[in-house]
mmCIF file of C-alpha atoms in Angstrom:
data_model
loop_
_atom_site.group_PDB
_atom_site.id
_atom_site.type_symbol
_atom_site.label_atom_id
_atom_site.label_comp_id
_atom_site.label_asym_id
_atom_site.label_seq_id
_atom_site.Cartn_x
_atom_site.Cartn_y
_atom_site.Cartn_z
ATOM 1 C CA MET U 99 -22.286 -30.297 -12.781
ATOM 2 C CA THR U 100 -22.433 -26.531 -14.592
ATOM 3 C CA HIS U 101 -20.492 -23.345 -12.810
ATOM 4 C CA SER U 102 -22.719 -20.374 -13.632
ATOM 5 C CA ARG U 103 -19.738 -17.913 -12.646
ATOM 6 C CA PRO U 104 -16.342 -17.752 -14.466
ATOM 7 C CA TRP U 105 -13.229 -19.085 -12.633
ATOM 8 C CA GLN U 106 -12.184 -15.699 -12.066
ATOM 9 C CA SER U 107 -14.568 -14.874 -9.989
ATOM 10 C CA TYR U 108 -13.205 -17.332 -7.159
ATOM 11 C CA ALA U 109 -10.646 -15.109 -6.596
ATOM 12 C CA ASN U 110 -8.912 -12.297 -6.431
ATOM 13 C CA ASN U 111 -5.775 -10.409 -8.414
ATOM 14 C CA PRO U 112 -3.003 -10.154 -5.464
ATOM 15 C CA LEU U 113 -1.070 -8.009 -8.571
ATOM 16 C CA GLN U 114 -4.443 -5.899 -9.301
ATOM 17 C CA ALA U 115 -2.837 -2.739 -6.742
ATOM 18 C CA LYS U 116 0.341 -2.823 -7.863
ATOM 19 C CA ALA U 117 -0.472 -2.936 -11.820
ATOM 20 C CA ALA U 118 -2.821 0.302 -10.788
ATOM 21 C CA ARG U 119 -0.115 1.682 -8.732
ATOM 22 C CA LYS U 120 1.891 1.414 -11.775
ATOM 23 C CA LEU U 121 -0.684 2.698 -14.127
ATOM 24 C CA VAL U 122 -2.170 6.364 -12.604
ATOM 25 C CA PRO U 123 0.956 7.602 -12.918
ATOM 26 C CA GLN U 124 1.232 7.174 -16.359
ATOM 27 C CA LEU U 125 -1.942 8.018 -17.283
ATOM 28 C CA GLN U 126 -1.752 11.064 -14.921
ATOM 29 C CA ALA U 127 1.701 12.032 -16.726
ATOM 30 C CA TYR U 128 0.007 11.038 -20.246
ATOM 31 C CA ILE U 129 -3.192 13.131 -19.821
ATOM 32 C CA THR U 130 -0.742 16.345 -18.181
ATOM 33 C CA GLN U 131 1.182 16.174 -21.717
ATOM 34 C CA LYS U 132 -2.439 16.671 -23.946
ATOM 35 C CA LEU U 133 -4.920 18.496 -21.159
ATOM 36 C CA PRO U 134 -4.773 22.246 -19.574
ATOM 37 C CA GLU U 135 -4.454 21.614 -15.819
ATOM 38 C CA TYR U 136 -8.063 22.251 -15.264
ATOM 39 C CA MET U 137 -9.250 19.712 -16.949
ATOM 40 C CA MET U 138 -7.158 16.772 -14.993
ATOM 41 C CA PRO U 139 -9.377 14.155 -13.782
ATOM 42 C CA SER U 140 -8.896 15.106 -9.568
ATOM 43 C CA ALA U 141 -8.612 10.605 -9.330
ATOM 44 C CA PHE U 142 -8.441 7.862 -10.988
ATOM 45 C CA VAL U 143 -9.846 4.854 -10.055
ATOM 46 C CA VAL U 144 -9.536 0.990 -11.409
ATOM 47 C CA LEU U 145 -12.362 -1.221 -12.396
ATOM 48 C CA GLU U 146 -12.281 -4.306 -14.096
ATOM 49 C CA SER U 147 -14.829 -3.020 -16.455
ATOM 50 C CA LEU U 148 -17.881 0.473 -16.027
ATOM 51 C CA PRO U 149 -21.168 -0.808 -14.227
ATOM 52 C CA LEU U 150 -23.753 -0.944 -17.149
ATOM 53 C CA THR U 151 -27.374 -0.456 -16.490
ATOM 54 C CA ALA U 152 -29.696 -2.982 -17.900
ATOM 55 C CA ASN U 153 -30.191 -0.772 -20.853
ATOM 56 C CA GLY U 154 -26.171 -0.583 -21.813
ATOM 57 C CA LYS U 155 -25.317 2.741 -20.323
ATOM 58 C CA VAL U 156 -22.718 3.372 -18.430
ATOM 59 C CA ASN U 157 -24.588 3.546 -14.301
ATOM 60 C CA ARG U 158 -23.479 6.707 -13.215
ATOM 61 C CA ARG U 159 -24.988 6.292 -9.843
ATOM 62 C CA VAL U 160 -22.548 2.803 -9.288
ATOM 63 C CA LEU U 161 -19.935 4.443 -10.949
ATOM 64 C CA ARG U 162 -19.923 7.431 -8.252
ATOM 65 C CA ALA U 163 -20.326 5.288 -5.100
ATOM 66 C CA PHE U 164 -16.457 3.660 -6.646
ATOM 67 C CA TYR U 165 -15.323 6.655 -6.801
ATOM 68 C CA ASP U 166 -16.412 7.280 -2.860
ATOM 69 C CA ALA U 167 -15.546 4.172 -1.962
ATOM 70 C CA PHE U 168 -11.716 4.542 -3.215
ATOM 71 C CA GLN U 169 -11.437 8.445 -1.935
ATOM 72 C CA PRO U 170 -8.328 7.988 1.039
ATOM 73 C CA GLN U 171 -10.069 9.271 4.260
ATOM 74 C CA PHE U 172 -7.002 12.535 5.452
ATOM 75 C CA SER U 173 -7.499 14.143 8.379
ATOM 76 C CA GLU U 174 -9.195 17.083 8.190
ATOM 77 C CA ASN U 175 -6.008 19.439 8.925
ATOM 78 C CA TYR U 176 -3.194 18.384 7.431
ATOM 79 C CA MET U 177 0.081 18.716 8.696
ATOM 80 C CA ALA U 178 3.413 18.931 6.552
ATOM 81 C CA PRO U 179 6.453 17.460 8.216
ATOM 82 C CA ARG U 180 8.057 19.597 11.012
ATOM 83 C CA THR U 181 11.334 16.651 11.118
ATOM 84 C CA PRO U 182 13.385 15.272 8.854
ATOM 85 C CA VAL U 183 12.434 12.224 10.228
ATOM 86 C CA GLU U 184 9.147 12.914 9.432
ATOM 87 C CA GLN U 185 10.077 13.796 5.553
ATOM 88 C CA VAL U 186 11.803 10.434 4.800
ATOM 89 C CA LEU U 187 8.578 8.932 6.612
ATOM 90 C CA MET U 188 6.290 10.864 4.528
ATOM 91 C CA LYS U 189 8.369 10.431 1.462
ATOM 92 C CA ILE U 190 8.036 6.392 2.477
ATOM 93 C CA PHE U 191 4.248 6.513 2.566
ATOM 94 C CA ALA U 192 3.213 8.584 -0.319
ATOM 95 C CA GLU U 193 5.408 5.541 -1.659
ATOM 96 C CA VAL U 194 4.315 2.734 -0.634
ATOM 97 C CA LEU U 195 0.679 4.570 -0.641
ATOM 98 C CA GLY U 196 0.733 4.947 -3.799
ATOM 99 C CA LEU U 197 0.034 8.712 -2.913
ATOM 100 C CA LYS U 198 0.978 12.334 -3.777
ATOM 101 C CA ARG U 199 0.310 13.943 -1.102
ATOM 102 C CA VAL U 200 0.333 12.217 3.233
ATOM 103 C CA GLY U 201 -0.072 14.757 6.649
ATOM 104 C CA ILE U 202 1.762 13.229 9.453
ATOM 105 C CA TYR U 203 -2.053 12.751 10.866
ATOM 106 C CA ASP U 204 -2.932 10.381 8.547
ATOM 107 C CA ASN U 205 -3.461 7.052 9.565
ATOM 108 C CA PHE U 206 -1.453 4.160 7.069
ATOM 109 C CA PHE U 207 -4.684 1.970 7.798
ATOM 110 C CA GLU U 208 -7.147 4.405 6.354
ATOM 111 C CA LEU U 209 -5.317 5.598 3.592
ATOM 112 C CA GLY U 210 -5.404 2.149 1.752
ATOM 113 C CA GLY U 211 -2.550 0.317 3.706
ATOM 114 C CA HIS U 212 -3.163 -3.003 4.871
ATOM 115 C CA SER U 213 0.187 -5.909 5.949
ATOM 116 C CA LEU U 214 1.922 -6.262 3.365
ATOM 117 C CA LEU U 215 2.114 -2.397 2.488
ATOM 118 C CA ALA U 216 3.098 -2.426 6.091
ATOM 119 C CA THR U 217 6.215 -5.066 5.625
ATOM 120 C CA GLN U 218 7.182 -2.621 2.364
ATOM 121 C CA LEU U 219 7.096 0.408 5.196
ATOM 122 C CA VAL U 220 8.860 -1.579 7.527
ATOM 123 C CA SER U 221 11.604 -2.824 5.177
ATOM 124 C CA ARG U 222 11.984 0.864 3.501
ATOM 125 C CA VAL U 223 12.111 2.905 7.250
ATOM 126 C CA ARG U 224 15.204 0.283 7.592
ATOM 127 C CA ASP U 225 16.750 1.464 4.421
ATOM 128 C CA ALA U 226 16.203 4.734 4.366
ATOM 129 C CA LEU U 227 16.932 5.596 8.181
ATOM 130 C CA GLY U 228 18.501 2.552 9.358
ATOM 131 C CA VAL U 229 16.703 1.665 12.084
ATOM 132 C CA GLU U 230 14.557 -1.936 12.593
ATOM 133 C CA LEU U 231 11.249 -1.076 12.648
ATOM 134 C CA PRO U 232 8.946 -3.725 13.822
ATOM 135 C CA LEU U 233 6.004 -4.540 11.932
ATOM 136 C CA ARG U 234 3.792 -4.448 15.169
ATOM 137 C CA SER U 235 4.451 -1.125 15.403
ATOM 138 C CA VAL U 236 3.246 0.101 12.384
ATOM 139 C CA PHE U 237 -0.459 -1.394 13.604
ATOM 140 C CA GLU U 238 0.163 0.515 17.194
ATOM 141 C CA ALA U 239 0.971 3.740 15.564
ATOM 142 C CA PRO U 240 -0.248 4.155 12.352
ATOM 143 C CA THR U 241 0.541 7.847 11.166
ATOM 144 C CA ILE U 242 3.882 9.556 10.586
ATOM 145 C CA ALA U 243 4.208 11.496 13.940
ATOM 146 C CA GLN U 244 3.315 8.392 16.039
ATOM 147 C CA ILE U 245 6.320 6.455 13.628
ATOM 148 C CA SER U 246 8.606 9.393 13.807
ATOM 149 C CA LYS U 247 8.937 9.122 17.397
ATOM 150 C CA ILE U 248 10.218 5.629 17.895
ATOM 151 C CA VAL U 249 12.435 6.027 15.185
ATOM 152 C CA GLU U 250 13.669 8.613 16.612
ATOM 153 C CA SER U 251 13.516 6.844 20.030
ATOM 154 C CA PHE U 252 15.393 3.817 18.495
ATOM 155 C CA LYS U 253 18.511 6.711 17.039
ATOM 156 C CA GLU U 254 19.049 8.175 20.635
ATOM 157 C CA SER U 255 19.024 4.937 22.714
ATOM 158 C CA ASN U 256 21.363 3.075 19.903
ATOM 159 C CA ILE U 257 19.646 -0.179 20.776
ATOM 160 C CA GLN U 258 17.791 -2.050 17.862
ATOM 161 C CA SER U 259 14.673 -4.016 18.583
ATOM 162 C CA GLN U 260 13.594 -7.270 19.798
ATOM 163 C CA ALA U 261 11.994 -7.898 16.435
ATOM 164 C CA PRO U 262 13.511 -10.416 13.675
ATOM 165 C CA VAL U 263 15.188 -8.694 11.070
ATOM 166 C CA LEU U 264 12.812 -9.172 7.623
ATOM 167 C CA VAL U 265 15.550 -10.470 5.524
ATOM 168 C CA PRO U 266 14.975 -11.287 1.804
ATOM 169 C CA LEU U 267 14.712 -14.749 0.290
ATOM 170 C CA SER U 268 15.879 -16.317 -3.363
ATOM 171 C CA ARG U 269 13.057 -18.577 -4.548
ATOM 172 C CA GLU U 270 16.336 -21.019 -3.676
ATOM 173 C CA SER U 271 16.627 -20.431 -0.202
ATOM 174 C CA ARG U 272 13.238 -20.816 0.396
ATOM 175 C CA ARG U 273 12.721 -24.598 -1.723
ATOM 176 C CA ILE U 274 15.621 -25.739 0.539
ATOM 177 C CA LYS U 275 13.945 -24.342 3.572
ATOM 178 C CA LEU U 276 10.475 -25.933 2.816
ATOM 179 C CA SER U 277 12.388 -28.812 2.208
ATOM 180 C CA SER U 278 13.775 -29.419 4.960
ATOM 181 C CA LEU U 279 10.791 -29.150 6.550
ATOM 182 C CA LYS U 280 8.921 -32.399 4.715
ATOM 183 C CA GLU U 281 12.310 -34.473 5.729
ATOM 184 C CA GLU U 282 12.128 -33.374 9.419
ATOM 185 C CA THR U 283 8.464 -34.395 9.176
ATOM 186 C CA LYS U 284 8.890 -37.749 7.853
ATOM 187 C CA ARG U 285 11.696 -38.603 10.735
ATOM 188 C CA ARG U 286 8.818 -38.084 13.552
#
């Protein structure tokens, strides 16, 4: 049996987005020192390799398509935060998504968010605002304006949500829990 493709093509790199979020600000800081402001690129797209034509030259059409695909879709009318809660949420959204600017009506998922980033968002909201936001609410209300209403209602009512608390586990405790599950299945 011969493999026509390299093994790396059968899987993705789950840390690639995290590396890109760290790399892009470093590139921006470096380029800011070296180039005048008018020469700063408007966006950075991290690619595994440049698309090439049959002649080995950079395929600019395909490259432009990558750029367009990776551009986050902001709402047409940018709206700045109006309340202190919206300001905190805007900062959290920007950090989690790796963006400079997020409006209160910009959709978390249209800006590149996904379920794993949503859990980070919920965790940071808990740390910053002291509210245990249900993960489900990020999917049901994906904008800062909508989430701020949920957060403010939790703060006003002083009742904790019925959502289970997200608690970070150490590797040892995860191993213990997995081993206890294996023992329970053997007993049955």
